[in-house]
PDB file of C-alpha atoms in Angstrom:
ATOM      1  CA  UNK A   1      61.647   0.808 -18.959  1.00 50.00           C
ATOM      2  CA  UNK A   2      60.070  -2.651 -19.180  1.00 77.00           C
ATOM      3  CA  UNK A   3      56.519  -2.891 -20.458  1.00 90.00           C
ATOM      4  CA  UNK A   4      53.762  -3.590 -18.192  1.00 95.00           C
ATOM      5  CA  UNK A   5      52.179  -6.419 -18.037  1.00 96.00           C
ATOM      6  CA  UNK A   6      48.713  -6.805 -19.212  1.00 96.00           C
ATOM      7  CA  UNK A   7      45.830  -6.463 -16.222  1.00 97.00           C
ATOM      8  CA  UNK A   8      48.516  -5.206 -13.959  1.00 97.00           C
ATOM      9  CA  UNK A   9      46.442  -1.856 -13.483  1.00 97.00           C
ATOM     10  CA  UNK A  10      43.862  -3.982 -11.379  1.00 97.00           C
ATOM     11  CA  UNK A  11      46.127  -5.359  -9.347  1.00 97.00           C
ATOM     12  CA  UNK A  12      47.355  -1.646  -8.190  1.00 97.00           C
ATOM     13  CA  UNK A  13      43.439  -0.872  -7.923  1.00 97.00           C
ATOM     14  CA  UNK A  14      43.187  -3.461  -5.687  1.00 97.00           C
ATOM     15  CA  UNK A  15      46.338  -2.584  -3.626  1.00 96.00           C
ATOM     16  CA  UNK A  16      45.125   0.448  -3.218  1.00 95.00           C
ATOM     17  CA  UNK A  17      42.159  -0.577  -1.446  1.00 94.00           C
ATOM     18  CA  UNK A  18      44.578  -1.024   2.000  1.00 93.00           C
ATOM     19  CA  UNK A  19      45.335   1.585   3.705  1.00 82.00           C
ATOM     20  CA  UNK A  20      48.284  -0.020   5.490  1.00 61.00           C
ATOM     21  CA  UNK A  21      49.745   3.673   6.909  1.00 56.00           C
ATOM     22  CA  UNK A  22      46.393   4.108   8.787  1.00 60.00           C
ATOM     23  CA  UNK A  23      44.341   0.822   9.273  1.00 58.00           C
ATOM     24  CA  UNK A  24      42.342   1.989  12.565  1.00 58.00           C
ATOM     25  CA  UNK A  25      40.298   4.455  10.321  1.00 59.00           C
ATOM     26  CA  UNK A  26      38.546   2.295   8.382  1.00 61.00           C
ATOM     27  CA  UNK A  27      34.962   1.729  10.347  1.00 80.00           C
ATOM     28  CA  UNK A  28      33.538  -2.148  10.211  1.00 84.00           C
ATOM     29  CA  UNK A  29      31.015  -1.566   7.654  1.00 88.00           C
ATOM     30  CA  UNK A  30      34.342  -0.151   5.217  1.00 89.00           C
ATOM     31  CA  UNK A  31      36.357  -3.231   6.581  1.00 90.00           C
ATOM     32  CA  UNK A  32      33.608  -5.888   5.281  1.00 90.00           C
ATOM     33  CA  UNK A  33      33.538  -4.227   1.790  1.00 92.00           C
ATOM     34  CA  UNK A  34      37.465  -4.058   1.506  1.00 94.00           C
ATOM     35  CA  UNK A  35      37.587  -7.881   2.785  1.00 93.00           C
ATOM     36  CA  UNK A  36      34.567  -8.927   0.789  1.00 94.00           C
ATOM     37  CA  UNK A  37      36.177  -7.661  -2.713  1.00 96.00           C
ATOM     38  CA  UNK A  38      39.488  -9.303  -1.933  1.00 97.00           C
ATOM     39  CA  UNK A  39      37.670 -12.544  -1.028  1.00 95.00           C
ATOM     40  CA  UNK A  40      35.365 -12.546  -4.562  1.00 96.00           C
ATOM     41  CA  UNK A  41      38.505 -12.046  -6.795  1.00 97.00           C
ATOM     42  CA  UNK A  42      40.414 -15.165  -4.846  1.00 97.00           C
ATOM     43  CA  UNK A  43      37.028 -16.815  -5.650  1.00 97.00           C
ATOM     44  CA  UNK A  44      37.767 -16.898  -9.393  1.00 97.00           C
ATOM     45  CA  UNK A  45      41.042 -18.710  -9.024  1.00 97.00           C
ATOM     46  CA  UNK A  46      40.095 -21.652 -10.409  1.00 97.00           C
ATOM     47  CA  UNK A  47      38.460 -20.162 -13.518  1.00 97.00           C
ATOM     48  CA  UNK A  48      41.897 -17.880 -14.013  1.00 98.00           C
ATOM     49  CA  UNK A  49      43.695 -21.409 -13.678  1.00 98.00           C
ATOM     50  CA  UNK A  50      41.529 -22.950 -16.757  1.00 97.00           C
ATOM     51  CA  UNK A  51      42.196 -20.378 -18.656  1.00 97.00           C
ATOM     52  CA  UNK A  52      45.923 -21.105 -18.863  1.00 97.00           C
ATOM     53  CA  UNK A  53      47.130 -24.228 -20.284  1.00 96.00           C
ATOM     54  CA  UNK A  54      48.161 -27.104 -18.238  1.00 97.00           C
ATOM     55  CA  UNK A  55      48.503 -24.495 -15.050  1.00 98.00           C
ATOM     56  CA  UNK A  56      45.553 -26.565 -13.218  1.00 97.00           C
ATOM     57  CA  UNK A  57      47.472 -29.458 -13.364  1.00 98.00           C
ATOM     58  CA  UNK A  58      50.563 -27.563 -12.388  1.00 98.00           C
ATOM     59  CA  UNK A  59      48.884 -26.072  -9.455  1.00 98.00           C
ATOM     60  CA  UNK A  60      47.935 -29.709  -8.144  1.00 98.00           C
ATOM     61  CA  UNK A  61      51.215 -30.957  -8.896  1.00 98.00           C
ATOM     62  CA  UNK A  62      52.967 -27.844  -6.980  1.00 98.00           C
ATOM     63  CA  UNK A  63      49.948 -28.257  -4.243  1.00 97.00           C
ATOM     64  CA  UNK A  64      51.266 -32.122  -3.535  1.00 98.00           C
ATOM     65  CA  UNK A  65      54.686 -30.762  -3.072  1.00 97.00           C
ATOM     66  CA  UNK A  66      53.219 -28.882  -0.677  1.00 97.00           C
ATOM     67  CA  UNK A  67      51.720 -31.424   1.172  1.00 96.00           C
ATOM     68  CA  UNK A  68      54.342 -33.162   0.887  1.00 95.00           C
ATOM     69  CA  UNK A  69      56.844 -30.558   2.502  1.00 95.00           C
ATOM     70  CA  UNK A  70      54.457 -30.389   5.132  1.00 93.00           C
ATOM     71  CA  UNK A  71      54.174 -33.776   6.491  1.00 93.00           C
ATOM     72  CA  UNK A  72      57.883 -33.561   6.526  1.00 93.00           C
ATOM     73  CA  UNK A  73      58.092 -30.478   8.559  1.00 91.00           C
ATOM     74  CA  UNK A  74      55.944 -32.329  10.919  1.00 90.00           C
ATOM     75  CA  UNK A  75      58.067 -35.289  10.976  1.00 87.00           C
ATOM     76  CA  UNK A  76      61.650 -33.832  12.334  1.00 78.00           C
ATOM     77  CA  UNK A  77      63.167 -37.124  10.802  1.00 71.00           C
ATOM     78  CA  UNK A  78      62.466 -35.710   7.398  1.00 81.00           C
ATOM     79  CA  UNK A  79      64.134 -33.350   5.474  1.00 88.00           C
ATOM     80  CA  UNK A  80      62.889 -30.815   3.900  1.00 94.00           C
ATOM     81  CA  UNK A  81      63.874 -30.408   0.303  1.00 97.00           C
ATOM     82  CA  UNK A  82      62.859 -30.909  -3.647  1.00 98.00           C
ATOM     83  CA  UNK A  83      64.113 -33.051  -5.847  1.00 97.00           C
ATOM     84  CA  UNK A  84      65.633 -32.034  -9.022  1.00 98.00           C
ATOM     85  CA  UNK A  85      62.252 -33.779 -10.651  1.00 98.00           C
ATOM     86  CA  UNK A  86      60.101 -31.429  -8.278  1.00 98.00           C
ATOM     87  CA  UNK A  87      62.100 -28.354  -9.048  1.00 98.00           C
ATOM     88  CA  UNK A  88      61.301 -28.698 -12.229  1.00 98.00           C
ATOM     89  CA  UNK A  89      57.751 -28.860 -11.175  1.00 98.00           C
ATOM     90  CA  UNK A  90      57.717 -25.319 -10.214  1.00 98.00           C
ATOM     91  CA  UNK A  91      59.484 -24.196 -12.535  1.00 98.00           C
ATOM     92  CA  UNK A  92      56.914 -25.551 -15.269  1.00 98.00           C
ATOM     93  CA  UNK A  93      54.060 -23.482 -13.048  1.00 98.00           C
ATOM     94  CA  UNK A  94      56.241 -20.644 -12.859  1.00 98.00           C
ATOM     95  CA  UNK A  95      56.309 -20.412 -16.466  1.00 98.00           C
ATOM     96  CA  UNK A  96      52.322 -20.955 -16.556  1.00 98.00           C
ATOM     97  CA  UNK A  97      51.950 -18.313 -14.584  1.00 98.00           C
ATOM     98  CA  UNK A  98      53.946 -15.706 -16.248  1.00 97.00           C
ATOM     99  CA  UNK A  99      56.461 -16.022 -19.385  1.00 95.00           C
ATOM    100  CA  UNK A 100      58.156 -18.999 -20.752  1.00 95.00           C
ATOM    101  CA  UNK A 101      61.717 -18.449 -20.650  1.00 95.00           C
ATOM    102  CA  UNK A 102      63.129 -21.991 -22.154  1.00 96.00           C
ATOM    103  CA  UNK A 103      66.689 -20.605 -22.631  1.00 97.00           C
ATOM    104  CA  UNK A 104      66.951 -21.414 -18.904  1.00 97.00           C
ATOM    105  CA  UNK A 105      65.944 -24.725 -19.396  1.00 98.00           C
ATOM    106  CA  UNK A 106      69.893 -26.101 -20.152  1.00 98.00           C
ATOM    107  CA  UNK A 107      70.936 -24.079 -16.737  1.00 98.00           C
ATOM    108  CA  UNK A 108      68.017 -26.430 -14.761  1.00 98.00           C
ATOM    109  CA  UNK A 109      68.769 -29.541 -16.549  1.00 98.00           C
ATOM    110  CA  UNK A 110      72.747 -28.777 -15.530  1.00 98.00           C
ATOM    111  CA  UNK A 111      71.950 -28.997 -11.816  1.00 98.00           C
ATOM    112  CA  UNK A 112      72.385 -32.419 -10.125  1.00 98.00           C
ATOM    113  CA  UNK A 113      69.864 -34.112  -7.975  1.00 98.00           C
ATOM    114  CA  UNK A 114      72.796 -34.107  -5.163  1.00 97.00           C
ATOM    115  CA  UNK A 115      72.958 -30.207  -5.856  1.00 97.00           C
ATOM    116  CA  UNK A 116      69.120 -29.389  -5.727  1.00 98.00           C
ATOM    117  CA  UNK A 117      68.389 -31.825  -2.617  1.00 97.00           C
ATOM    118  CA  UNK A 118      71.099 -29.574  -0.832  1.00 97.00           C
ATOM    119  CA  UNK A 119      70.617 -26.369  -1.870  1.00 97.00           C
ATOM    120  CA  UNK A 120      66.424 -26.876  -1.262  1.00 98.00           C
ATOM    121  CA  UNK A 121      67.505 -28.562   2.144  1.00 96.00           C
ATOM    122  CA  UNK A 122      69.224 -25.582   3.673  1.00 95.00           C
ATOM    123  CA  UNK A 123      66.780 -22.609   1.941  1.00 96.00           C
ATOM    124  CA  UNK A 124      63.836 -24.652   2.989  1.00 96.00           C
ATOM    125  CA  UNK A 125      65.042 -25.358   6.812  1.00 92.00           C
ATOM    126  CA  UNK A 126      65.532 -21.776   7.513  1.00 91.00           C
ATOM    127  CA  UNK A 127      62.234 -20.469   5.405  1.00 93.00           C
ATOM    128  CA  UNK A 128      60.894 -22.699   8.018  1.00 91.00           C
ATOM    129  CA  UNK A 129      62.753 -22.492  10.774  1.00 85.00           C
ATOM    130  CA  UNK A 130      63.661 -18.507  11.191  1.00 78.00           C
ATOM    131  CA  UNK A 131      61.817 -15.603  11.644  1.00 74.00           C
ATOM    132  CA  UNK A 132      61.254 -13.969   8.392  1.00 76.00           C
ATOM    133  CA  UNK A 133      63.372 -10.238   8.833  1.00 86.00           C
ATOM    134  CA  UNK A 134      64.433  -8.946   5.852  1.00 89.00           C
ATOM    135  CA  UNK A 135      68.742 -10.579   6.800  1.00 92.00           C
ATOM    136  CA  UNK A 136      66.623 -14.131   6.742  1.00 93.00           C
ATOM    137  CA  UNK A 137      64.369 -13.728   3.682  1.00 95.00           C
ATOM    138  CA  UNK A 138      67.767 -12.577   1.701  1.00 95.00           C
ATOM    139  CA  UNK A 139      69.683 -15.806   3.262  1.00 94.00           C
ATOM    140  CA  UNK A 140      66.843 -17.905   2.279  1.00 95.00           C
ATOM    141  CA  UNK A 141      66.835 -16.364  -1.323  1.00 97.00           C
ATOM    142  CA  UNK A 142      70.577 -16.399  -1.952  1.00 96.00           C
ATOM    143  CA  UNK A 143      70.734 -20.116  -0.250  1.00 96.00           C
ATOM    144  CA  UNK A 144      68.809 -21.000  -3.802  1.00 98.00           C
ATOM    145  CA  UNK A 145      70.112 -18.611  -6.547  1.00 98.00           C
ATOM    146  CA  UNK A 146      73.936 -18.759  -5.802  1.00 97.00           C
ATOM    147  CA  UNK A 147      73.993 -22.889  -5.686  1.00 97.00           C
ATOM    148  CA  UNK A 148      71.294 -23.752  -8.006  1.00 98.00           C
ATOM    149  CA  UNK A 149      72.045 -22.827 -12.138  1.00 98.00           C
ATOM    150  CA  UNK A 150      69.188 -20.777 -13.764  1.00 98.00           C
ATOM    151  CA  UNK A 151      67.547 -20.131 -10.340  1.00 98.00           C
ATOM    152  CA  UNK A 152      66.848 -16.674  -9.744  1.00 98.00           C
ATOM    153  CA  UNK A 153      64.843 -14.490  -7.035  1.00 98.00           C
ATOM    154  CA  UNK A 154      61.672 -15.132  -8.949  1.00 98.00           C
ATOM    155  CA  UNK A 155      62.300 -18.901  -8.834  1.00 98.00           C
ATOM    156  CA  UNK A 156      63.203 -18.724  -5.197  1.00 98.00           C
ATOM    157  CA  UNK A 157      60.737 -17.372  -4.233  1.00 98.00           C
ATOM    158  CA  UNK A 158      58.578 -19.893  -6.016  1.00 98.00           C
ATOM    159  CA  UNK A 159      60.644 -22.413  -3.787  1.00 98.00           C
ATOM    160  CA  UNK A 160      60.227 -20.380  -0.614  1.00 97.00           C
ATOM    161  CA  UNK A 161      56.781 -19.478  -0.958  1.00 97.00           C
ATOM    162  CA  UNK A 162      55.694 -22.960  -1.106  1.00 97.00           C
ATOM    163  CA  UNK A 163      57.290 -23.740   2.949  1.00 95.00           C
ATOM    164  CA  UNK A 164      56.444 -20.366   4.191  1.00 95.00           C
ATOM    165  CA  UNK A 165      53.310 -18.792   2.474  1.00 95.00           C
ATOM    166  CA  UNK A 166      53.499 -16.507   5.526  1.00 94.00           C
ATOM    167  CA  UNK A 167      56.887 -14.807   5.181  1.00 95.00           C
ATOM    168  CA  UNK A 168      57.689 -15.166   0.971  1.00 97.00           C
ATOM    169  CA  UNK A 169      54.643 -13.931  -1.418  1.00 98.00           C
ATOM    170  CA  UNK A 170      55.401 -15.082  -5.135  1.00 98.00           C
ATOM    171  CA  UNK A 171      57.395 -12.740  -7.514  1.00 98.00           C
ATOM    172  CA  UNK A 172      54.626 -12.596 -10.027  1.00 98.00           C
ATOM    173  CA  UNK A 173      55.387 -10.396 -12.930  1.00 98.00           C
ATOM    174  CA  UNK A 174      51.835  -8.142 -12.339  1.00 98.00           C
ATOM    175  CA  UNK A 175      52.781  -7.837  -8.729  1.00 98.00           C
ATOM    176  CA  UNK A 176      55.714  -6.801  -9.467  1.00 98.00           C
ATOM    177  CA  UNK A 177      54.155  -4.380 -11.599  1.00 97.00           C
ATOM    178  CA  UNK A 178      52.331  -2.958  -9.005  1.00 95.00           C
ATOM    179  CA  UNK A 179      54.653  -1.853  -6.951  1.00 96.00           C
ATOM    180  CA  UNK A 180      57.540  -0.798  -8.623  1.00 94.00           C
ATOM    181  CA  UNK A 181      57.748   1.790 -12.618  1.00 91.00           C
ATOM    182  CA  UNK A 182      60.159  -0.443 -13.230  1.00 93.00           C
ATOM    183  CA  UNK A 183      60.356  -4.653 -12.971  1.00 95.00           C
ATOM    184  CA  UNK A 184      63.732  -6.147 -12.409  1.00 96.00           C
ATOM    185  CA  UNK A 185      64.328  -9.672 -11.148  1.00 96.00           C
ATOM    186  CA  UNK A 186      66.910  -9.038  -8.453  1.00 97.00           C
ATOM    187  CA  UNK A 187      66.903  -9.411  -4.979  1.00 97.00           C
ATOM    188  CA  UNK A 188      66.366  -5.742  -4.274  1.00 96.00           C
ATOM    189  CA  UNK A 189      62.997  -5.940  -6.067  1.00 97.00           C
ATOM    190  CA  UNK A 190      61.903  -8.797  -4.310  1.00 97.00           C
ATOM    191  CA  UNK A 191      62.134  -7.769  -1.000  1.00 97.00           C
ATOM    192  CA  UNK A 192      60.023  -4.487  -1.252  1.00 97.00           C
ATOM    193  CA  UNK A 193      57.093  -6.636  -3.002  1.00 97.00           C
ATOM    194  CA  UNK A 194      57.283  -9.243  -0.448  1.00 97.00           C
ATOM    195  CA  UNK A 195      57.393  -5.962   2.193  1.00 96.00           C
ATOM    196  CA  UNK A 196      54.001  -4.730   0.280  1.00 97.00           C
ATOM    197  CA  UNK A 197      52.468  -7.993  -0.198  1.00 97.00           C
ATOM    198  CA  UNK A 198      53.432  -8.360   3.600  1.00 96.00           C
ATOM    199  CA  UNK A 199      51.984  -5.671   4.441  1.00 96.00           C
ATOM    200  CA  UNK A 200      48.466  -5.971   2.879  1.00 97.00           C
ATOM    201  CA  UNK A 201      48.460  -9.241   4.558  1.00 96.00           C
ATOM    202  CA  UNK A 202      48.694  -7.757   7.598  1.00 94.00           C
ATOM    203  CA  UNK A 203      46.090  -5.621   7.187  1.00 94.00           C
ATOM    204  CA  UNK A 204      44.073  -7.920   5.606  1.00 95.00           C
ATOM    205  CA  UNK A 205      44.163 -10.600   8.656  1.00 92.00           C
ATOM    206  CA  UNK A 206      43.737  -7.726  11.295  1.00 90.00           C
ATOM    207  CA  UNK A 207      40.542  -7.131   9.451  1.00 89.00           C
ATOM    208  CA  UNK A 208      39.696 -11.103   9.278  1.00 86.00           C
ATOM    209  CA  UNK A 209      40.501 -11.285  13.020  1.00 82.00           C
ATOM    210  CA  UNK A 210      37.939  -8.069  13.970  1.00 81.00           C
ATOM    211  CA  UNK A 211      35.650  -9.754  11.622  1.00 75.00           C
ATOM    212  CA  UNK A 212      35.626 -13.412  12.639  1.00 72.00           C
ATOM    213  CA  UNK A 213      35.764 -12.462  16.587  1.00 73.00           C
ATOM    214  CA  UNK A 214      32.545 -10.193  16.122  1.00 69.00           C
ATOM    215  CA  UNK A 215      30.316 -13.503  13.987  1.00 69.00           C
ATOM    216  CA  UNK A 216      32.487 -15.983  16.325  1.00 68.00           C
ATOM    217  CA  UNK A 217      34.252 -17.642  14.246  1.00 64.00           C
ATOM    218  CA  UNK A 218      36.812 -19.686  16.169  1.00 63.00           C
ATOM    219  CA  UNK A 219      39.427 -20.700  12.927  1.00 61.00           C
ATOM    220  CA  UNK A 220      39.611 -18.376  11.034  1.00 63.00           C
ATOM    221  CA  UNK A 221      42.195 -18.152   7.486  1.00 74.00           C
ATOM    222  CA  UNK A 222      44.855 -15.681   7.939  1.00 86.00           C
ATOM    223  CA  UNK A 223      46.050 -13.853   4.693  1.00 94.00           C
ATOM    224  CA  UNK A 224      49.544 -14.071   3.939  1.00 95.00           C
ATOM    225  CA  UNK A 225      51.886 -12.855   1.821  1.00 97.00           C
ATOM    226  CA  UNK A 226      51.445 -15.493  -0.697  1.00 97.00           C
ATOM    227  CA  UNK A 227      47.910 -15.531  -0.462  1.00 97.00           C
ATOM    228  CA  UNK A 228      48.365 -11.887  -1.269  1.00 98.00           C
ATOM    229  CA  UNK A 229      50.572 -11.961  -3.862  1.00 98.00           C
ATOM    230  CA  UNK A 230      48.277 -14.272  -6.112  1.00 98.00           C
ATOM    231  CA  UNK A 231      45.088 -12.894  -5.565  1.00 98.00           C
ATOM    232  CA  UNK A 232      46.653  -9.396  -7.109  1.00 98.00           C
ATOM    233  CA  UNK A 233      47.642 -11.683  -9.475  1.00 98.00           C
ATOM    234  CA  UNK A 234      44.272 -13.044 -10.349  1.00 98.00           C
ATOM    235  CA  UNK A 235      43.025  -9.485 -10.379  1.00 98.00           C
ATOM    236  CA  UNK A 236      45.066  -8.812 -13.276  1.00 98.00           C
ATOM    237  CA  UNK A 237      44.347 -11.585 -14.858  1.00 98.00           C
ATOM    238  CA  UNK A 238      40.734 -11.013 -14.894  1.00 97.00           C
ATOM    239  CA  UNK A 239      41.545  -7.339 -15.961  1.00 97.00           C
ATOM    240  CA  UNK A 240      43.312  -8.604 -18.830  1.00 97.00           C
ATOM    241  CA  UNK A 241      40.672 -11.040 -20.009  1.00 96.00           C
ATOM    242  CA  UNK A 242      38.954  -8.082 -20.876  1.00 93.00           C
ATOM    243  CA  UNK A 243      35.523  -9.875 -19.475  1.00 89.00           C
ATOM    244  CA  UNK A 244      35.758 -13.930 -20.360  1.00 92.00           C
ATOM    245  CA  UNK A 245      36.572 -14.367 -16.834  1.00 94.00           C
ATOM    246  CA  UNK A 246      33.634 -12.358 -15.490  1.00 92.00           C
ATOM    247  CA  UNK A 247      33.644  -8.212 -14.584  1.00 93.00           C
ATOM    248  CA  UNK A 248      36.594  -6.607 -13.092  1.00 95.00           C
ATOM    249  CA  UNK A 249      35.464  -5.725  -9.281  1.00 94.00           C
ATOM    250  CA  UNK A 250      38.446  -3.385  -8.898  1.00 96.00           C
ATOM    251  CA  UNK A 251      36.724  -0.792 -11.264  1.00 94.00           C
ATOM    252  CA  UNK A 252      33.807  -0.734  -9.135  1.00 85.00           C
ATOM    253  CA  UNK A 253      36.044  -0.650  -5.758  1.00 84.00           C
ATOM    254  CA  UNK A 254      37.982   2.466  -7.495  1.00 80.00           C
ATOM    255  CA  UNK A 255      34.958   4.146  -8.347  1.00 79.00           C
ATOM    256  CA  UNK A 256      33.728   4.292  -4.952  1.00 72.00           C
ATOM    257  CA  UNK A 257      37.223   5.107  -3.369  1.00 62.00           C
ATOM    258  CA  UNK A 258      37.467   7.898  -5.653  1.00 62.00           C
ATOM    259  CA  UNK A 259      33.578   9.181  -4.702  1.00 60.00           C
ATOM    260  CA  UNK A 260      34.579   8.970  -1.314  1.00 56.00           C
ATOM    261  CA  UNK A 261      37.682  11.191  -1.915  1.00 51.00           C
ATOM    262  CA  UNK A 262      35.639  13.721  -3.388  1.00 57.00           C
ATOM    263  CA  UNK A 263      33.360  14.167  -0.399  1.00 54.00           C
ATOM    264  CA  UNK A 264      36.412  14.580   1.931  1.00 51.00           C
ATOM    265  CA  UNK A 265      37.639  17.237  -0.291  1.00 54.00           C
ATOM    266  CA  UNK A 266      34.583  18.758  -0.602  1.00 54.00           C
ATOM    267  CA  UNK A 267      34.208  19.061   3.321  1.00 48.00           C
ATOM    268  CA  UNK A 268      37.683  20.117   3.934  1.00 48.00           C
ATOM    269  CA  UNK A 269      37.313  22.685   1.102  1.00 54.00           C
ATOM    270  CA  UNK A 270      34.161  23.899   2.710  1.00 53.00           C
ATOM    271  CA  UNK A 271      34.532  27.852   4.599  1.00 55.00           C
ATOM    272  CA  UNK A 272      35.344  27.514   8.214  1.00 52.00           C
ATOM    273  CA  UNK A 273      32.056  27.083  10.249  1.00 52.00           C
ATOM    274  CA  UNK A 274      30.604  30.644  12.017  1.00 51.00           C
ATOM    275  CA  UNK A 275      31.751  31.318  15.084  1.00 47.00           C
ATOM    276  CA  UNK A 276      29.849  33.000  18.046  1.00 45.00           C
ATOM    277  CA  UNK A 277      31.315  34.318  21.151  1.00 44.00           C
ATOM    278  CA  UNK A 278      29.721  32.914  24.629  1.00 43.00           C
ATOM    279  CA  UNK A 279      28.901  34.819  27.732  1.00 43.00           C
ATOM    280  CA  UNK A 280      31.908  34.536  29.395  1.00 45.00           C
ATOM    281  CA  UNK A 281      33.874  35.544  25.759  1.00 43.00           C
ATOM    282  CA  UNK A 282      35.006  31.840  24.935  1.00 38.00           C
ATOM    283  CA  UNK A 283      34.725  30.927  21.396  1.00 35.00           C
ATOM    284  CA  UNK A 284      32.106  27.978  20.461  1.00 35.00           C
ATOM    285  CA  UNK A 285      32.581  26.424  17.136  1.00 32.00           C
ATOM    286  CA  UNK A 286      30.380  23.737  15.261  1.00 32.00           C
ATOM    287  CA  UNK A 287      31.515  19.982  15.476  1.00 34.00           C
ATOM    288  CA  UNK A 288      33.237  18.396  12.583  1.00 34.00           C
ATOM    289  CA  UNK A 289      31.859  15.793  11.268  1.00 36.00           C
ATOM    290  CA  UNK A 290      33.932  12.409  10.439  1.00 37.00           C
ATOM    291  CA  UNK A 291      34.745  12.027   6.359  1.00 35.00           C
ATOM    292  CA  UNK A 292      33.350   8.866   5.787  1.00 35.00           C
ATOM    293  CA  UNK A 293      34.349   6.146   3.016  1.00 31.00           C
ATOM    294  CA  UNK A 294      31.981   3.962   0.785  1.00 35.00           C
TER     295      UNK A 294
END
């Protein structure tokens, strides 16, 4: 079994904090909590990027391929695509993010720029083009990893995530971590974290939406998958720091969850109320009241 990474346990505390099997039971005041830790632990981002060498730059870099993917999306006589330059872009931030792997670096270098502008063209296109079911996300994926050398899932989805933040979260190793007991690379693996990163999202935005409608907020930021994906990611970072990036929230979140927990328990565990028989012989029993979570 491969070893965890470092931190990841935060990232599965903060997981855990979405419920996504029964979302309506959470009551605003839980809602603002759950939404309020996710949004502090994105806050520290930028301190989890200085941290690492070079990955600030490497984040801007990757960010103006963004932009620049963007404006061409816009513009229908672009194309969309990276150039073999650019791919090695994300593949320098995808090794700042996680583990250096240079024995790939000869299978990169092998691909032409002819190769990586088509391969990136046709991926890209339908990442952007196609709603993202499960038969499009693996199209998308193996558009990239059988045409490109060295370019696996993980890497695709470094690609894909960068058109479609929406539809492809990142295959971060602590992510990957906290969802699975054991981390593989394949394609198999990557669609059930992009399904649970998806997933959270969902939640996540429904919670936004209840949120930003109630203060009237008319544009609000949706979470997505990728959005997702690296804030678990920065979670585990932090946890991993082991306090030079600032206290890990998740603990705290955990704590409470697990408080909460107890006084459901304790009120289910509780003997059945007394009952008393009415005039008329019908039975009246005492009301139950709601478990509620901190």
């Amino acid at each position: 079994m491969s070893k965890k990474r470092p931190g990841y346990e935060a990232a599965k505390r903060l997981s855990e904090t979405i419920n996504t099997t029964n979302d309506d039971k959470d009551d605003d005041e839980t809602d603002s909590k759950i939404l309020q830790l996710w949004t502090d632990i994105e806050a520290k981002l930028p301190d989890v990027l200085s941290s690492i060498t070079d990955l600030s730059d490497l984040t801007s870099s990757r960010q103006q391929i963004i932009d620049n993917l963007v404006d061409a999306a816009k513009n229908k006589n672009e194309e969309l695509s990276l150039s073999k330059e650019e791919l090695f872009t994300v593949v320098k931030w995808k090794f700042a993010v996680g583990k250096t792997r240079n024995a790939l670096w000869p299978h990169f270098k092998s691909n032409t720029e002819k190769n990586v502008r088509a391969a990136t063209k046709v991926a890209l296109g339908n990442a952007h083009a196609n709603i993202a079911d499960d038969e499009a996300i693996k199209q998308a994926v193996t558009d990239l990893t059988k045409r490109l050398a060295g370019v696996g899932p993980a890497t695709a989805s470094a690609i894909l995530s960068m058109i479609s933040p929406c539809s492809y979260c990142y295959m971060y190793d602590e992510v990957i971590d906290c969802f699975s007991s054991k981390r593989t690379y394949s394609l198999k693996e990557y669609l059930a974290v992009n399904e649970g990163c998806a997933n959270i999202a969902l939640s996540l935005s429904r919670k936004q939406l209840k949120k930003d409608l109630k203060e009237r907020i008319k544009c609000p930021r949706a979470w997505t998958s990728f959005r997702v994906s690296q804030t678990l990611w920065v979670a585990a970072r932090i946890c991993a720091a082991g306090g030079d990036l600032g206290d890990d929230l998740t603990l705290k979140a955990a704590a409470q969850s697990n408080k909460s927990k107890k006084r459901e328990s304790a009120h289910y565990d509780e003997p059945a109320p007394a009952t008393s028989s009415s005039d008329n012989g019908k039975v009246v029993e005492e009301n139950e009241a709601n478990p509620s979570f901190t």
